[in-house]
Coordinates of C-alpha atoms in Angstrom, one line a residue:
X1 CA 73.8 93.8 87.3
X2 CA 74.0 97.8 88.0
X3 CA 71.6 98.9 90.6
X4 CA 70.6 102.3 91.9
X5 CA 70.6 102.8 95.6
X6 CA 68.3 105.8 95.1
X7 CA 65.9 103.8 93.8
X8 CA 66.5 100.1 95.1
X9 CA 63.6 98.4 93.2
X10 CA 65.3 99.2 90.2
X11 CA 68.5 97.8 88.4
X12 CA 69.7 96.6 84.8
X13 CA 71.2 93.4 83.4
X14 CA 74.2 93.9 80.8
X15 CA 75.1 90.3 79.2
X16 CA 78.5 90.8 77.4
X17 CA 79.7 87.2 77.4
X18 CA 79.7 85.3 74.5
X19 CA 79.2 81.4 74.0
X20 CA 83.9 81.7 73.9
X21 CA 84.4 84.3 76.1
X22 CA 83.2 85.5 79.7
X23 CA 83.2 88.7 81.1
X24 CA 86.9 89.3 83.1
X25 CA 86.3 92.8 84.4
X26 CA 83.3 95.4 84.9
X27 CA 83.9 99.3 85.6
X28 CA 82.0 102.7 85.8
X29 CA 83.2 104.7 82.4
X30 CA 84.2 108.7 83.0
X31 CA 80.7 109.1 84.1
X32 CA 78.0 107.1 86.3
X33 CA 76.2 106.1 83.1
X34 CA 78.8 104.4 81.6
X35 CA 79.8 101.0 82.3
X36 CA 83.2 99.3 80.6
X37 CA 82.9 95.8 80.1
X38 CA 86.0 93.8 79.5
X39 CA 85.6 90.0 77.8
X40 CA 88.8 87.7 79.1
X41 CA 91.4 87.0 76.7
X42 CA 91.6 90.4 75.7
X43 CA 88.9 90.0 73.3
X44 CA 87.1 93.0 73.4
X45 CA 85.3 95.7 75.7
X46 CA 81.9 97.3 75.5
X47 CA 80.8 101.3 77.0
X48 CA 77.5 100.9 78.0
X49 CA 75.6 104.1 78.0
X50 CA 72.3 103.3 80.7
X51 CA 70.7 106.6 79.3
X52 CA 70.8 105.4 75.5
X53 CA 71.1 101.6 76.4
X54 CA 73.5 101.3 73.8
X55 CA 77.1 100.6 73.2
X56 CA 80.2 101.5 71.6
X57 CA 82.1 97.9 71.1
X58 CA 86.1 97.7 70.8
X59 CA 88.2 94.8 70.0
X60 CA 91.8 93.2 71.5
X61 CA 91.8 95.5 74.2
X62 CA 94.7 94.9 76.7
X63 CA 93.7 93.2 79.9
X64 CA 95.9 94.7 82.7
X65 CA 94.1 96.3 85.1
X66 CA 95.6 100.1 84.1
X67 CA 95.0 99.4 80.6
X68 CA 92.9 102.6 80.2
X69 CA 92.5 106.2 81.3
X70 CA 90.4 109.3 80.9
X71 CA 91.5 112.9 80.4
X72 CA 90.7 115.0 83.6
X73 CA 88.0 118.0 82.2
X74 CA 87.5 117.0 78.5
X75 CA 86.9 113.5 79.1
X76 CA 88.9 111.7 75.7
X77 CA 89.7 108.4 76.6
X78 CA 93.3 106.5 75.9
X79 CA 93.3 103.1 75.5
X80 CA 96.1 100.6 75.5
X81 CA 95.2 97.7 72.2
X82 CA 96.8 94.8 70.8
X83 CA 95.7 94.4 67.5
X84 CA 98.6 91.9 66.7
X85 CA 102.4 91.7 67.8
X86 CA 102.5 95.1 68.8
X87 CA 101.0 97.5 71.2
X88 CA 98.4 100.1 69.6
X89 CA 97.8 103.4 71.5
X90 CA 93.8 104.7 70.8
X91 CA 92.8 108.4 72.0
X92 CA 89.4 108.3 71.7
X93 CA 86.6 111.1 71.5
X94 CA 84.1 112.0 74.3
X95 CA 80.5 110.6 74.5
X96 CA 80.8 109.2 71.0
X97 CA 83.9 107.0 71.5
X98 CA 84.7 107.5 67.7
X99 CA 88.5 107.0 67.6
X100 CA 90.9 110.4 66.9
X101 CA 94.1 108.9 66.4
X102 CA 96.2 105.6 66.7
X103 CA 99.6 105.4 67.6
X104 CA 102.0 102.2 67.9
X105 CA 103.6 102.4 70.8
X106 CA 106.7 100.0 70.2
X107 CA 106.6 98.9 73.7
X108 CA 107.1 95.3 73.9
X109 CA 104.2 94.7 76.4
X110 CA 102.5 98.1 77.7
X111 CA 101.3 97.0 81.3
X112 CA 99.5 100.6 82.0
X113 CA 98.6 103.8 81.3
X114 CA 97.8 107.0 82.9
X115 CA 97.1 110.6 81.6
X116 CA 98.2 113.2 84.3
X117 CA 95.8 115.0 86.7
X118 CA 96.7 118.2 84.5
X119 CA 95.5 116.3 81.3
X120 CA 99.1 117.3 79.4
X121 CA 100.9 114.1 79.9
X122 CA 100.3 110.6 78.8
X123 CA 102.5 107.9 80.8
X124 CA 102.7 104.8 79.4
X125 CA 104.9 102.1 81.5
X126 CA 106.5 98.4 79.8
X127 CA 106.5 95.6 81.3
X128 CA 109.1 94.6 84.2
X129 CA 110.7 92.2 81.5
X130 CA 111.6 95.4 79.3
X131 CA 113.3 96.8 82.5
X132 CA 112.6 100.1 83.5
X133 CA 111.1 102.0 81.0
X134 CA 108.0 105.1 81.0
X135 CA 107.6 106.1 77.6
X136 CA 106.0 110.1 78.1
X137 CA 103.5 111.5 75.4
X138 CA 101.6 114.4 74.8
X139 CA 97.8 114.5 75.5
X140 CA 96.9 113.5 72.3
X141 CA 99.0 110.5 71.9
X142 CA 102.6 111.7 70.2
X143 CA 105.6 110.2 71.6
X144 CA 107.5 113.2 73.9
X145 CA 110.3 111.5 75.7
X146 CA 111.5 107.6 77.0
X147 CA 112.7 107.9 80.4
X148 CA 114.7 104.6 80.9
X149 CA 118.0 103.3 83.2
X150 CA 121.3 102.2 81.3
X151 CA 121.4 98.7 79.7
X152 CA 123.9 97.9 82.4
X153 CA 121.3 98.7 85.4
X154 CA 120.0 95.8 86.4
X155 CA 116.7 96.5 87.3
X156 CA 114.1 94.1 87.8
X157 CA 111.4 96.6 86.0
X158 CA 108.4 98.8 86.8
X159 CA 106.0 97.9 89.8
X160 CA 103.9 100.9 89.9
X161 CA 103.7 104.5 88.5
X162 CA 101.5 107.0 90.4
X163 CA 100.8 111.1 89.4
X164 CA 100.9 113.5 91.8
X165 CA 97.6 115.4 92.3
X166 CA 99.2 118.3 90.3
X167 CA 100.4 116.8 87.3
X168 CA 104.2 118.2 88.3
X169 CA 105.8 115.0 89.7
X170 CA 105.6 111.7 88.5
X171 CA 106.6 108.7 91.0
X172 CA 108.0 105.5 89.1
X173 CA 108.1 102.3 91.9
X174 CA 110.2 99.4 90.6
X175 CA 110.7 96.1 91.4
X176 CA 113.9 96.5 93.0
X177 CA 111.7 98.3 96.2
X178 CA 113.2 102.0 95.1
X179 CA 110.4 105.1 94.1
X180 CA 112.1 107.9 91.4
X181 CA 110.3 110.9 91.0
X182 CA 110.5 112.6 87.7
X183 CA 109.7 116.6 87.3
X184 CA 106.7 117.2 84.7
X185 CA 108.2 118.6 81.4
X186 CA 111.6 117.8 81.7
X187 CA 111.0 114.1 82.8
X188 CA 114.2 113.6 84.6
X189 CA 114.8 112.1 87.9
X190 CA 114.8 114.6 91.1
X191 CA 115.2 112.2 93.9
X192 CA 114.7 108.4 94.8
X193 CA 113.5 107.0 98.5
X194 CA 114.2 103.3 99.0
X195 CA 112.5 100.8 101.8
X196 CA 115.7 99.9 103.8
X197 CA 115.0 96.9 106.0
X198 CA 117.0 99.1 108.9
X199 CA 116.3 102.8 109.0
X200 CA 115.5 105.8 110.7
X201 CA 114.3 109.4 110.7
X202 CA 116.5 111.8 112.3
X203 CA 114.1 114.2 114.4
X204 CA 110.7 112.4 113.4
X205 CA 109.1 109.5 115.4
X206 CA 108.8 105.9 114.2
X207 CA 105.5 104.0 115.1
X208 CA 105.3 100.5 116.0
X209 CA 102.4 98.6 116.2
X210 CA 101.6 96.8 119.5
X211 CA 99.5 94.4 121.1
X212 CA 98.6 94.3 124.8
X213 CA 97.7 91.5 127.3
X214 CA 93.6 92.1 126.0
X215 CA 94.8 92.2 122.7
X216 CA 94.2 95.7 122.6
X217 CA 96.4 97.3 119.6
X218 CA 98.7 100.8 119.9
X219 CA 101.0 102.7 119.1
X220 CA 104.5 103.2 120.5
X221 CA 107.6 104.8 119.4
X222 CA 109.8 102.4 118.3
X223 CA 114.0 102.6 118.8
X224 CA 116.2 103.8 115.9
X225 CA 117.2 102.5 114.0
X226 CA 114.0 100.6 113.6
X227 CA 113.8 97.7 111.6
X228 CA 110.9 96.3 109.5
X229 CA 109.6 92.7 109.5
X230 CA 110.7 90.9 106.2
X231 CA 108.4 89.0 104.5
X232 CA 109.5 85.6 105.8
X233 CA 107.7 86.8 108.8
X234 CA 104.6 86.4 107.6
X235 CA 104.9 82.6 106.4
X236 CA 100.9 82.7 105.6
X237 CA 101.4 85.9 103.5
X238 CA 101.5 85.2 99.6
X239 CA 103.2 88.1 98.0
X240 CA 102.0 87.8 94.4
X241 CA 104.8 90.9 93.6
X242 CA 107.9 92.2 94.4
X243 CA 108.7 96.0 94.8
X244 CA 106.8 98.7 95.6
X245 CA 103.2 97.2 95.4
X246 CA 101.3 100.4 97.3
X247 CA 102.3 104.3 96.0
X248 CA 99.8 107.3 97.0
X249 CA 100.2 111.0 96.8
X250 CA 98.3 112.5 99.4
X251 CA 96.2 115.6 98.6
X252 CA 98.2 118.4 98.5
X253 CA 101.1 116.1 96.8
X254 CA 103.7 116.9 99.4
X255 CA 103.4 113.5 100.8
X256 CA 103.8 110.1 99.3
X257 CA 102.9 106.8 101.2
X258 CA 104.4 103.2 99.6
X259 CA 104.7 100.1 101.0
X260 CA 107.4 97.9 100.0
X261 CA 106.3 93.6 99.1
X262 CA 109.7 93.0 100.9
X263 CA 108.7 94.6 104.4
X264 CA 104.7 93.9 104.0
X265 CA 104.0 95.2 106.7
X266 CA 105.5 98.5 107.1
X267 CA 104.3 102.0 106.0
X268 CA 107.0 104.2 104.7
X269 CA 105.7 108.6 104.2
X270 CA 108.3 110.5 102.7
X271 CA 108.2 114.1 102.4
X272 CA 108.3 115.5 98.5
X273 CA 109.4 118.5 99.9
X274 CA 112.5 117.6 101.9
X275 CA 113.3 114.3 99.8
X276 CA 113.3 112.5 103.2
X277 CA 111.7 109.8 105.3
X278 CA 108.5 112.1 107.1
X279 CA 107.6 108.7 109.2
X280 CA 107.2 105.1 108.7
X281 CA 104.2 103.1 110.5
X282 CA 105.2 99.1 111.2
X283 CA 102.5 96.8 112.3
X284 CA 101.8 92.7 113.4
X285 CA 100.3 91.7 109.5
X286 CA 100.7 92.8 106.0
X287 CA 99.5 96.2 104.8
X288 CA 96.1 95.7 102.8
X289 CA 95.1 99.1 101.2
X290 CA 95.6 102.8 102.2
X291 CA 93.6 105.8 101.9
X292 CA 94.5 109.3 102.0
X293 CA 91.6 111.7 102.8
X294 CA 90.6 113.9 99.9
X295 CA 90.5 117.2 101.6
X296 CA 92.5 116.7 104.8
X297 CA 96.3 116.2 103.2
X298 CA 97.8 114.9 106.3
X299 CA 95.1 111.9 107.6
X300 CA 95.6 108.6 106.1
X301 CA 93.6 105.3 106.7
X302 CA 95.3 102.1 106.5
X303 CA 93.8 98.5 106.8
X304 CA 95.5 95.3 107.5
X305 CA 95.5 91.9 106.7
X306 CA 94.3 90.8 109.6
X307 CA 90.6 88.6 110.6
X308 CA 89.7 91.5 112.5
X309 CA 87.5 94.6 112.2
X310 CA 89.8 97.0 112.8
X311 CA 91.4 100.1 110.5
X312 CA 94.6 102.2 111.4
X313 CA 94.5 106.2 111.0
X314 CA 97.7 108.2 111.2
X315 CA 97.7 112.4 111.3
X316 CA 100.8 114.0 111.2
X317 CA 99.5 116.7 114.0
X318 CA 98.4 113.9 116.5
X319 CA 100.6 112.8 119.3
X320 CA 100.0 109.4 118.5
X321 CA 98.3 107.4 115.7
X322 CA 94.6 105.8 116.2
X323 CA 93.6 101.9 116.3
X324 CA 90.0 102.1 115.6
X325 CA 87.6 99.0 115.8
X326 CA 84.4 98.5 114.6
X327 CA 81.6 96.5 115.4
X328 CA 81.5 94.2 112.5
X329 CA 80.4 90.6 113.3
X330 CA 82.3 87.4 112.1
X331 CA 83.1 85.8 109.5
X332 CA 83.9 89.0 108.4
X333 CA 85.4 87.8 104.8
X334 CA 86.9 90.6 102.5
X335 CA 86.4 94.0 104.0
X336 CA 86.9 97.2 102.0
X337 CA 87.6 100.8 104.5
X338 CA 86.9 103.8 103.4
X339 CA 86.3 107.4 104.0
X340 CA 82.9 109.3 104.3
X341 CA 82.1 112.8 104.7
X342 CA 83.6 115.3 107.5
X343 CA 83.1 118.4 109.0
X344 CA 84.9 121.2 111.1
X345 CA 85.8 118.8 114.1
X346 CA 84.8 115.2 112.9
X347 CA 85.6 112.5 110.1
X348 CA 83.9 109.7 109.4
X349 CA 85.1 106.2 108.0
X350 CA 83.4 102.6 107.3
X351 CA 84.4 99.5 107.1
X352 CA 82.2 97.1 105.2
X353 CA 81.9 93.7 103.4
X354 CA 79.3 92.0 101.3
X355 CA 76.6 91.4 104.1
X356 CA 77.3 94.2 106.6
X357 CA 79.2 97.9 107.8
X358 CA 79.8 100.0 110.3
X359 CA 80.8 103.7 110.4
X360 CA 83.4 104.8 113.0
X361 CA 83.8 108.4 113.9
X362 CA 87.2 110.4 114.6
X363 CA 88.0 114.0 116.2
X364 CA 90.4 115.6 114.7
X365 CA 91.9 116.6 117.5
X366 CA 92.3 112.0 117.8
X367 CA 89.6 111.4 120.3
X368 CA 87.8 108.4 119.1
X369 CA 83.7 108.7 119.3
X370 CA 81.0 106.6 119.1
X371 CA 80.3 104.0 116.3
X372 CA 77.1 103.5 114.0
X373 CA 76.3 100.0 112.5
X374 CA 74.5 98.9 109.5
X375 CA 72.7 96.0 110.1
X376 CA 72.8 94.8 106.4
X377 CA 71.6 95.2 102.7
X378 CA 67.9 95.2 102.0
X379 CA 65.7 93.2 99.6
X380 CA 63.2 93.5 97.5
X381 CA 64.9 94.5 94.0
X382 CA 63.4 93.9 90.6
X383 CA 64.4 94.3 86.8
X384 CA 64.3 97.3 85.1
X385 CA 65.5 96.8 81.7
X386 CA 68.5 94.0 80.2
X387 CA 71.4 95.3 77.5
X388 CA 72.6 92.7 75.3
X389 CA 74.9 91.9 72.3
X390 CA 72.8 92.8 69.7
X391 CA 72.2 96.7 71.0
X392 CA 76.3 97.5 70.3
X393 CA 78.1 99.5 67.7
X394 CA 81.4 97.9 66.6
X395 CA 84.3 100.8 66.7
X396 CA 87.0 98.1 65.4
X397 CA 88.7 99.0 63.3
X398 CA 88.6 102.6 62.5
X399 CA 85.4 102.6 60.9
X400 CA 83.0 102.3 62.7
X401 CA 79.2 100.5 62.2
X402 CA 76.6 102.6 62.6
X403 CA 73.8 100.5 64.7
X404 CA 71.1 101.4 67.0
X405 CA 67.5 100.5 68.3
X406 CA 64.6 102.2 66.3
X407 CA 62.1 104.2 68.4
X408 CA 59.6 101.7 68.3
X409 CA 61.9 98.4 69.1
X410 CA 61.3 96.6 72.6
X411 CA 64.6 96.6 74.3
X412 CA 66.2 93.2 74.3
X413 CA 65.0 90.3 75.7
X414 CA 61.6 92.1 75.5
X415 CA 61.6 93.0 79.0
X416 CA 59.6 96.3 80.0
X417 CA 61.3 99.4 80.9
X418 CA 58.6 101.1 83.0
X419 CA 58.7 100.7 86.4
X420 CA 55.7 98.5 87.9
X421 CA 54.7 96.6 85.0
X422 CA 55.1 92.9 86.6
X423 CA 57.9 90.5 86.0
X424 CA 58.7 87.3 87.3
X425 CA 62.3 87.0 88.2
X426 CA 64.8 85.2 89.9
X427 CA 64.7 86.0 94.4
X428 CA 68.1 86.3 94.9
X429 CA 67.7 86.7 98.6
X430 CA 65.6 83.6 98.7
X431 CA 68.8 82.0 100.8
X432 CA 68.2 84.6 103.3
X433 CA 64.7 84.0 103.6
X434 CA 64.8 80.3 104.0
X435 CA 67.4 80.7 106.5
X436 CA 65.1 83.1 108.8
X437 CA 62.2 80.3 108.5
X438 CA 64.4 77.8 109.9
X439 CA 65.7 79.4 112.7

């Protein structure tokens, strides 16, 4: 279902499972009325277009999660296929979908692919099995360079690859816990930063997490050279990968934040500039997600693994970085921070999960204000209008079928698409309901 919170009596049903195959993922496209549905198995995927209620319909897609990407300003999409034995790069066209050019890759099994925020580049990374190995292409799909390590490198393969927000620098995690960054156009390495377990920073401050006596949680400088918590610390912790599992560029791209699956729970910043450790954050659980702020380069948010409402917030100009808690009630379940808006003196974050939020409020001078808290998600939705199979135009292969609804066809399922005709439908807060009549 796709609802609109502008309008929250109104949302549309998309069924793209089949009586073989269910639906594995569900995205926004390059714009807000788009919607990319992936079938499991690879099978095939579906842009929905909510304006036009039609779809463009593409088959043996790959199923990793970074198996697609859009060019920043002209929109053309690149999309990583496996038609058969053999990877199959599409560049296709914007709006239409119709397909531009097709290019076999010879990768042996393409796990991602990423045009560069400059929209010259196409990286396109193997899997760890093929060892380390970025194949680089131009923007419209021809092969530029390989960049690879020597057969007798043992390295255990490629973890993550992240752009900066330039398009100059390209960071290449592996599994072996080590980040190269290759220069733009040349594609050779400048430097690589590894996740020691013992370390220091010469002139910059370590953090450790603490917690007091009223399980109130800080930060203190910690000794060098520090040392991070292995993963056997964390016996409850399943790491399902090794290496460099977290790799963000902040803003300005003169900062880069990783976290390492061997030392879970330690935040490593390295500066692009100086090629050297800028700070590194080490806290009581595994590291869950960071967030760099999209317009102040040096404030990051980081939340842990941990059953408790509370997000971490580093700035490189504070004395100290911020614990902030928020007033979300238990079971709090999976939880998802984020960043809101900001202005001259204040930012704004919220931490939220499927039945509740809350919205914290930081100085940015580090002074901690007061809290605002959502009480929870409202009712009362109904139907709008239902997409299904029969409404899709098949771009596979190359040809594609030309297929569309008339002017005067109902919309499937027959359902109306004017707001406040009636409908009978399913209350999905009914649970809710009946739970308040009990009590």
């Amino acid at each position: 279902m796709v609802f609109d919170i502008t309008r929250p009596q109104m949302y549309t049903e998309i069924s793209g499972a089949t009586t073989l195959t269910k639906l594995a993922r569900v995205e926004f496209g390059r714009t807000p009325d788009e919607l990319m549905v992936f079938s499991d198995f690879g099978f095939k995927m579906q842009i929905w277009s909510l304006t036009t209620k039609r779809a463009v319909e593409i088959k043996d897609p790959k199923s990793c999660s970074s198996s697609f990407s859009y060019r920043p300003k002209t929109g053309h999409l690149a999309l990583l296929t496996r038609p058969a034995a053999h990877d199959v790069l599409l560049i296709l066209a914007p709006n239409t979908y119709d397909i531009l050019g097709t290019w076999e890759l010879g990768t042996v099994d393409a796990r991602g692919i990423a045009y560069s925020p400059d929209g010259n580049w196409i990286a396109v990374w193997d899997t760890a099995s093929a060892g380390c190995r970025v194949l680089l292409l131009t923007a419209d799909g021809h092969h530029f360079k390989n960049y690879s390590l020597p057969e007798d490198d043992l390295n255990l393969g490629i973890s993550n690859v992240q752009w900066n927000p330039s398009g100059e620098c390209l960071a290449v995690g592996d599994h072996d816990g080590k980040i190269t960054l290759l220069r733009a156009n040349t594609f050779v390495p400048q430097t690589m930063f590894s996740h020691p377990a013992t370390f220091e920073a010469p002139g910059k401050t370590i953090w450790q997490e603490e917690i007091g006596q009223s399980l109130c949680r800080s930060y203190t400088a910690a000794p060098q050279p520090a040392e991070s918590p292995s993963v056997a610390s964390f016996p409850a912790t399943k790491e399902k990968m090794s290496g460099v599992t977290l790799m963000k560029f902040n803003a300005s791209g003169t900062l880069l934040a990783s976290r390492d699956a061997a030392t879970p729970s330690t935040l490593w910043i390295h500066s692009v500039h100086t090629r050297q450790l800028f700070t590194a954050l080490i806290h009581h659980s595994p590291i869950k997600s960071i967030r760099w702020h999209n317009h102040i380069e040096d404030l990051l948010l980081i939340q842990c693994a941990i059953p408790e409402p509370i997000v971490h917030v580093w700035k490189a100009s504070w004395s100290y970085p911020q614990v902030v808690r928020l007033p979300l009630k238990a079971p709090l379940g999976q939880t998802m921070a984020t960043w809101l808006s900001f202005d001259d003196h204040i930012v704004r974050l919220m931490l939220n999960n499927n039945t509740q939020s809350a919205i914290g409020q930081i100085r940015l001078d580090g002074q901690e204000m007061a809290w605002k808290e959502d009480t929870g998600y409202q009712d009362g939705l109904g139907p709008e209008d239902m997409f299904d199979e029969g409404n899709s135009i098949d771009l596979s292969p190359v040809k594609p079928l030309e297929r569309g609804i008339e002017d005067n066809e109902t919309p499937a399922l027959g359902l109306s698409t004017q707001l406040g005709h009636s409908l009978e439908v399913e209350d999905t807060f009914q649970f809710r309901r009946q739970g308040q009549a009990a009590t």
